[in-house]
């Protein structure tokens, strides 16, 4: 059962279980609205759309922070030329850059290919990046392909990272037998655009199922009871509602996903008091062990490549309003 937040930073626990995905109340209408709004404002979405995933991996025998960033570029939506990808590796301890690979498939010849790069400070170590985006298919506004592609990073004959559904083709092209078992997704950051409804997906736990996240917020004056309200759904089930948003524009709350705690932080100050171009920020963070973390400290995981044990997974959503 969902409770309203009655004070700043309320830590009351809500539940989003696996069965909730069949629910059609509340977020059902919101989910339909997402597609319509994204399609209507595809130009703005394309200009701001960006997705970054951060992985913990081993590169040439040492831990590294491996980030993969998809951005919307030239071309038409739904085509491989609609997105570019950058892969950056940094030493997990020192933060020193190890290599960077940029794939910008504006030309047909760049839809598939490979690059060989030196690993900084790795002696004779080299990394090979393989990709095939020639048949990649994309969602309505996201620059990240949903199927029909692969991205593979190989170092010294070992698969460091493998993305996409074309695994067989990737193994054949790289000559590597299987993906690295010790590569873990630790953080994801998305920039999304909408009027009142914003959507994202997240796999909170390793080998767990993917969940649909919908954020609904109407900050316009003249709303019901003149009270802007924030509602968050997970798999179509409302798990959190924040009333009196003008007073509680920042806060946090714990919800349960797959029976495990996920801390939700929000900051909608930009929507309420900023300029028309301001965005709101939401973060969903799991913890491998109980810990007290200051709100927005998660931003450091993208600013500083050092990865610390016990952080689990975090999803950051930058929500941009379009009038």
Short mmCIF file of C-alpha atoms in Angstrom, two decimals:
data_model
loop_
_atom_site.label_atom_id
_atom_site.label_comp_id
_atom_site.label_asym_id
_atom_site.label_seq_id
_atom_site.Cartn_x
_atom_site.Cartn_y
_atom_site.Cartn_z
CA UNK A 1 0.00 0.00 0.00
CA UNK A 2 1.29 3.43 -0.92
CA UNK A 3 1.57 6.19 1.69
CA UNK A 4 1.96 9.91 1.06
CA UNK A 5 5.11 11.58 2.31
CA UNK A 6 4.26 13.90 5.18
CA UNK A 7 7.73 15.16 6.06
CA UNK A 8 11.05 15.87 4.35
CA UNK A 9 13.20 12.77 3.96
CA UNK A 10 10.52 10.33 5.13
CA UNK A 11 12.03 6.86 5.08
CA UNK A 12 8.77 4.92 4.95
CA UNK A 13 8.98 1.76 2.85
CA UNK A 14 6.81 1.00 -0.16
CA UNK A 15 6.70 -2.21 -2.19
CA UNK A 16 7.03 -2.90 -5.92
CA UNK A 17 6.87 -6.64 -6.41
CA UNK A 18 7.19 -8.75 -9.52
CA UNK A 19 3.43 -9.21 -9.82
CA UNK A 20 2.84 -5.45 -10.03
CA UNK A 21 3.77 -5.40 -13.71
CA UNK A 22 0.29 -6.69 -14.56
CA UNK A 23 -1.42 -3.76 -12.84
CA UNK A 24 -3.19 -1.36 -15.20
CA UNK A 25 -4.20 1.38 -12.77
CA UNK A 26 -2.58 4.77 -12.38
CA UNK A 27 0.54 4.49 -14.47
CA UNK A 28 -1.19 2.70 -17.30
CA UNK A 29 -2.47 5.94 -18.74
CA UNK A 30 0.82 7.57 -17.97
CA UNK A 31 2.71 4.96 -19.90
CA UNK A 32 0.65 5.66 -22.99
CA UNK A 33 1.22 9.37 -22.57
CA UNK A 34 4.95 8.92 -22.59
CA UNK A 35 5.08 7.64 -26.12
CA UNK A 36 2.83 10.40 -27.42
CA UNK A 37 4.75 13.18 -25.74
CA UNK A 38 8.12 11.85 -26.82
CA UNK A 39 6.98 11.58 -30.40
CA UNK A 40 5.57 15.12 -30.39
CA UNK A 41 8.78 16.62 -29.05
CA UNK A 42 11.23 14.35 -30.83
CA UNK A 43 13.36 17.33 -31.89
CA UNK A 44 13.98 18.48 -28.33
CA UNK A 45 14.40 14.89 -27.17
CA UNK A 46 16.98 14.23 -29.85
CA UNK A 47 18.95 17.33 -28.90
CA UNK A 48 19.14 16.43 -25.21
CA UNK A 49 18.90 12.66 -25.26
CA UNK A 50 21.93 10.95 -23.73
CA UNK A 51 22.48 7.66 -21.89
CA UNK A 52 25.64 6.72 -19.97
CA UNK A 53 26.31 3.32 -18.42
CA UNK A 54 29.21 2.76 -16.02
CA UNK A 55 30.75 -0.70 -15.60
CA UNK A 56 33.29 -2.18 -13.22
CA UNK A 57 35.64 -4.34 -15.30
CA UNK A 58 39.14 -5.76 -15.52
CA UNK A 59 41.41 -4.34 -18.21
CA UNK A 60 44.90 -5.77 -18.68
CA UNK A 61 44.59 -7.34 -15.24
CA UNK A 62 43.62 -4.21 -13.30
CA UNK A 63 40.22 -2.88 -12.16
CA UNK A 64 38.82 -0.07 -14.28
CA UNK A 65 35.74 2.11 -14.61
CA UNK A 66 34.38 1.60 -18.12
CA UNK A 67 31.76 4.11 -19.30
CA UNK A 68 29.63 3.78 -22.43
CA UNK A 69 27.76 6.90 -23.59
CA UNK A 70 25.12 6.93 -26.32
CA UNK A 71 24.13 10.29 -27.81
CA UNK A 72 21.65 11.30 -30.45
CA UNK A 73 23.33 12.55 -33.57
CA UNK A 74 22.54 13.14 -37.22
CA UNK A 75 20.26 11.06 -39.38
CA UNK A 76 16.66 9.96 -38.94
CA UNK A 77 15.24 8.32 -35.83
CA UNK A 78 15.27 4.55 -36.12
CA UNK A 79 18.42 4.47 -38.25
CA UNK A 80 21.90 3.52 -37.10
CA UNK A 81 23.11 7.01 -37.98
CA UNK A 82 20.81 8.42 -35.30
CA UNK A 83 23.24 7.68 -32.47
CA UNK A 84 26.92 7.74 -31.64
CA UNK A 85 28.71 5.90 -28.85
CA UNK A 86 31.81 6.76 -26.80
CA UNK A 87 33.68 4.19 -24.71
CA UNK A 88 36.06 5.51 -22.04
CA UNK A 89 38.12 3.46 -19.59
CA UNK A 90 39.77 4.87 -16.47
CA UNK A 91 41.85 3.21 -13.77
CA UNK A 92 39.51 2.47 -10.86
CA UNK A 93 42.09 3.49 -8.25
CA UNK A 94 43.85 6.52 -9.73
CA UNK A 95 41.24 7.78 -12.20
CA UNK A 96 43.83 7.99 -14.98
CA UNK A 97 42.43 7.52 -18.47
CA UNK A 98 43.37 4.22 -20.09
CA UNK A 99 41.74 4.61 -23.51
CA UNK A 100 38.88 6.28 -25.36
CA UNK A 101 37.04 5.05 -28.45
CA UNK A 102 34.45 7.14 -30.33
CA UNK A 103 32.13 5.56 -32.87
CA UNK A 104 30.23 8.08 -34.97
CA UNK A 105 28.45 6.14 -37.72
CA UNK A 106 27.35 9.12 -39.80
CA UNK A 107 28.60 7.35 -42.92
CA UNK A 108 27.35 3.93 -44.00
CA UNK A 109 30.90 2.59 -43.93
CA UNK A 110 31.07 3.34 -40.19
CA UNK A 111 27.98 1.31 -39.27
CA UNK A 112 30.28 -1.62 -38.51
CA UNK A 113 34.00 -1.90 -37.92
CA UNK A 114 36.76 -2.13 -35.33
CA UNK A 115 39.55 -0.11 -33.73
CA UNK A 116 42.80 -1.09 -32.04
CA UNK A 117 44.03 1.21 -29.27
CA UNK A 118 46.94 1.26 -26.84
CA UNK A 119 46.17 0.97 -23.13
CA UNK A 120 47.83 3.91 -21.35
CA UNK A 121 50.30 2.72 -18.75
CA UNK A 122 49.66 -0.87 -19.74
CA UNK A 123 52.99 -1.60 -21.39
CA UNK A 124 52.33 -3.48 -24.61
CA UNK A 125 48.65 -4.05 -23.78
CA UNK A 126 46.19 -3.19 -26.54
CA UNK A 127 42.42 -3.05 -26.65
CA UNK A 128 40.22 -3.88 -29.65
CA UNK A 129 36.76 -2.35 -30.00
CA UNK A 130 34.33 -4.04 -32.41
CA UNK A 131 30.86 -2.79 -33.36
CA UNK A 132 28.00 -3.50 -35.72
CA UNK A 133 25.21 -0.89 -35.76
CA UNK A 134 24.14 -1.53 -39.35
CA UNK A 135 20.83 -3.11 -38.29
CA UNK A 136 20.39 -1.38 -34.94
CA UNK A 137 16.85 -0.49 -33.95
CA UNK A 138 16.04 2.31 -31.52
CA UNK A 139 13.16 3.35 -29.29
CA UNK A 140 11.04 6.44 -29.80
CA UNK A 141 13.60 8.97 -28.54
CA UNK A 142 16.43 7.11 -26.83
CA UNK A 143 19.86 7.13 -28.49
CA UNK A 144 20.56 3.67 -27.07
CA UNK A 145 19.64 0.83 -29.46
CA UNK A 146 17.27 -1.84 -28.17
CA UNK A 147 18.22 -4.66 -30.56
CA UNK A 148 20.03 -5.57 -33.76
CA UNK A 149 23.56 -4.56 -32.70
CA UNK A 150 26.67 -5.38 -30.72
CA UNK A 151 29.54 -3.50 -29.08
CA UNK A 152 32.52 -5.60 -27.94
CA UNK A 153 35.68 -4.59 -26.09
CA UNK A 154 38.54 -7.12 -26.14
CA UNK A 155 41.90 -6.85 -24.37
CA UNK A 156 44.70 -9.42 -24.67
CA UNK A 157 42.28 -11.98 -26.07
CA UNK A 158 39.75 -11.58 -23.24
CA UNK A 159 36.24 -10.16 -23.62
CA UNK A 160 36.06 -7.12 -21.34
CA UNK A 161 32.57 -5.93 -22.31
CA UNK A 162 29.84 -7.19 -24.64
CA UNK A 163 26.67 -5.19 -25.31
CA UNK A 164 23.73 -5.95 -27.59
CA UNK A 165 21.72 -8.97 -28.66
CA UNK A 166 23.99 -10.09 -31.54
CA UNK A 167 26.22 -12.15 -29.26
CA UNK A 168 26.87 -14.95 -31.75
CA UNK A 169 28.03 -12.47 -34.39
CA UNK A 170 30.23 -10.71 -31.82
CA UNK A 171 31.91 -13.96 -30.74
CA UNK A 172 32.53 -14.89 -34.38
CA UNK A 173 34.00 -11.48 -35.23
CA UNK A 174 36.22 -11.17 -32.14
CA UNK A 175 37.26 -14.81 -31.92
CA UNK A 176 36.60 -14.77 -28.16
CA UNK A 177 34.64 -17.65 -26.65
CA UNK A 178 32.54 -15.80 -24.07
CA UNK A 179 31.98 -12.54 -22.16
CA UNK A 180 33.79 -11.62 -18.97
CA UNK A 181 31.89 -12.86 -15.92
CA UNK A 182 33.36 -10.18 -13.64
CA UNK A 183 32.10 -7.13 -15.57
CA UNK A 184 29.27 -5.47 -13.63
CA UNK A 185 26.95 -2.56 -14.43
CA UNK A 186 27.18 -0.23 -11.43
CA UNK A 187 25.49 2.97 -12.63
CA UNK A 188 23.28 4.34 -15.37
CA UNK A 189 22.44 7.95 -16.19
CA UNK A 190 19.67 9.05 -18.56
CA UNK A 191 18.52 12.41 -19.89
CA UNK A 192 14.79 12.27 -20.71
CA UNK A 193 12.36 14.88 -22.03
CA UNK A 194 8.64 15.31 -21.48
CA UNK A 195 5.86 17.58 -20.25
CA UNK A 196 4.57 15.84 -17.13
CA UNK A 197 5.57 12.20 -17.68
CA UNK A 198 9.09 10.74 -17.84
CA UNK A 199 10.09 7.11 -18.30
CA UNK A 200 13.18 4.95 -17.92
CA UNK A 201 14.18 1.32 -17.41
CA UNK A 202 16.53 -0.21 -14.87
CA UNK A 203 17.88 -3.59 -13.87
CA UNK A 204 18.59 -2.89 -10.21
CA UNK A 205 20.24 -6.18 -9.35
CA UNK A 206 22.73 -8.36 -11.24
CA UNK A 207 20.81 -10.99 -13.24
CA UNK A 208 17.56 -9.39 -12.03
CA UNK A 209 14.68 -8.48 -14.31
CA UNK A 210 14.31 -5.10 -16.01
CA UNK A 211 11.80 -2.71 -14.42
CA UNK A 212 9.79 0.12 -15.97
CA UNK A 213 10.02 3.43 -14.10
CA UNK A 214 7.54 6.24 -14.70
CA UNK A 215 7.73 9.66 -13.06
CA UNK A 216 4.68 11.92 -13.20
CA UNK A 217 4.81 15.50 -11.97
CA UNK A 218 2.58 18.52 -12.61
CA UNK A 219 4.21 21.67 -11.23
CA UNK A 220 1.89 24.12 -13.00
CA UNK A 221 -0.15 26.56 -10.91
CA UNK A 222 -3.85 25.90 -10.72
CA UNK A 223 -3.47 22.16 -10.22
CA UNK A 224 -5.89 20.28 -7.98
CA UNK A 225 -5.83 21.83 -4.50
CA UNK A 226 -3.11 24.14 -5.90
CA UNK A 227 -0.67 21.46 -4.74
CA UNK A 228 2.01 20.25 -7.21
CA UNK A 229 2.46 16.52 -6.70
CA UNK A 230 5.14 14.02 -7.64
CA UNK A 231 4.26 10.34 -8.20
CA UNK A 232 6.71 7.54 -9.05
CA UNK A 233 5.61 4.19 -10.50
CA UNK A 234 7.61 0.99 -10.81
CA UNK A 235 6.09 -1.55 -13.19
CA UNK A 236 2.85 0.45 -13.35
CA UNK A 237 2.41 0.38 -9.58
CA UNK A 238 2.55 3.68 -7.62
CA UNK A 239 5.25 3.32 -4.97
CA UNK A 240 5.79 6.92 -3.90
CA UNK A 241 3.78 10.15 -3.79
CA UNK A 242 5.15 13.50 -2.62
CA UNK A 243 2.60 16.21 -1.83
CA UNK A 244 3.36 19.86 -1.00
CA UNK A 245 6.20 19.67 -3.45
CA UNK A 246 7.06 23.36 -3.11
CA UNK A 247 8.14 22.61 0.46
CA UNK A 248 9.60 19.18 -0.21
CA UNK A 249 11.40 19.78 -3.52
CA UNK A 250 14.32 17.66 -2.25
CA UNK A 251 14.12 14.43 -0.31
CA UNK A 252 14.58 10.69 -0.21
CA UNK A 253 12.56 7.57 0.52
CA UNK A 254 13.17 3.82 0.55
CA UNK A 255 11.11 1.45 -1.62
CA UNK A 256 11.36 -2.30 -2.07
CA UNK A 257 12.06 -3.73 -5.52
CA UNK A 258 12.28 -7.51 -5.93
CA UNK A 259 12.12 -7.65 -2.14
CA UNK A 260 15.29 -5.56 -1.70
CA UNK A 261 15.64 -1.89 -0.64
CA UNK A 262 16.16 0.86 -3.20
CA UNK A 263 16.72 4.42 -1.98
CA UNK A 264 15.00 7.08 -4.10
CA UNK A 265 16.35 10.66 -4.06
CA UNK A 266 14.68 13.56 -5.85
CA UNK A 267 15.49 17.20 -6.53
CA UNK A 268 12.84 19.16 -8.45
CA UNK A 269 14.03 22.62 -7.38
CA UNK A 270 14.85 23.47 -11.00
CA UNK A 271 11.30 22.71 -12.12
CA UNK A 272 9.72 24.83 -9.42
CA UNK A 273 12.09 27.76 -9.07
CA UNK A 274 14.55 27.58 -11.99
CA UNK A 275 14.44 28.76 -15.58
CA UNK A 276 12.41 27.15 -18.33
CA UNK A 277 15.47 25.12 -19.32
CA UNK A 278 16.04 23.71 -15.81
CA UNK A 279 15.83 20.00 -15.17
CA UNK A 280 14.95 17.80 -12.21
CA UNK A 281 17.18 14.98 -10.99
CA UNK A 282 16.12 11.60 -9.64
CA UNK A 283 18.31 8.81 -8.35
CA UNK A 284 17.48 5.19 -7.55
CA UNK A 285 20.28 3.56 -5.58
CA UNK A 286 20.69 0.03 -4.29
CA UNK A 287 23.11 -0.83 -1.52
CA UNK A 288 24.99 -4.08 -1.11
CA UNK A 289 25.32 -3.23 2.59
CA UNK A 290 23.43 -0.77 4.85
CA UNK A 291 24.99 2.66 4.62
CA UNK A 292 24.14 6.32 5.12
CA UNK A 293 24.88 8.32 2.01
CA UNK A 294 24.28 12.03 1.59
CA UNK A 295 21.76 12.98 -1.13
CA UNK A 296 23.40 13.53 -4.53
CA UNK A 297 26.72 12.02 -3.42
CA UNK A 298 26.04 9.53 -6.23
CA UNK A 299 27.01 12.20 -8.76
CA UNK A 300 30.64 11.59 -7.81
CA UNK A 301 30.49 8.14 -9.39
CA UNK A 302 30.42 9.90 -12.77
CA UNK A 303 32.77 12.76 -11.86
CA UNK A 304 35.37 10.52 -10.22
CA UNK A 305 36.06 7.08 -11.78
CA UNK A 306 36.99 5.48 -8.43
CA UNK A 307 34.56 2.66 -7.66
CA UNK A 308 33.92 1.72 -4.04
CA UNK A 309 32.63 -1.57 -2.71
CA UNK A 310 29.10 -1.59 -1.32
CA UNK A 311 27.59 1.00 -3.65
CA UNK A 312 25.50 -1.51 -5.58
CA UNK A 313 23.73 0.03 -8.59
CA UNK A 314 22.44 3.57 -9.14
CA UNK A 315 20.15 5.00 -11.82
CA UNK A 316 20.25 8.76 -12.35
CA UNK A 317 17.49 10.44 -14.37
CA UNK A 318 17.82 14.04 -15.56
CA UNK A 319 14.26 15.03 -16.49
CA UNK A 320 13.85 18.01 -18.85
CA UNK A 321 10.44 19.66 -19.14
CA UNK A 322 9.12 20.71 -22.54
CA UNK A 323 6.20 23.15 -22.63
#
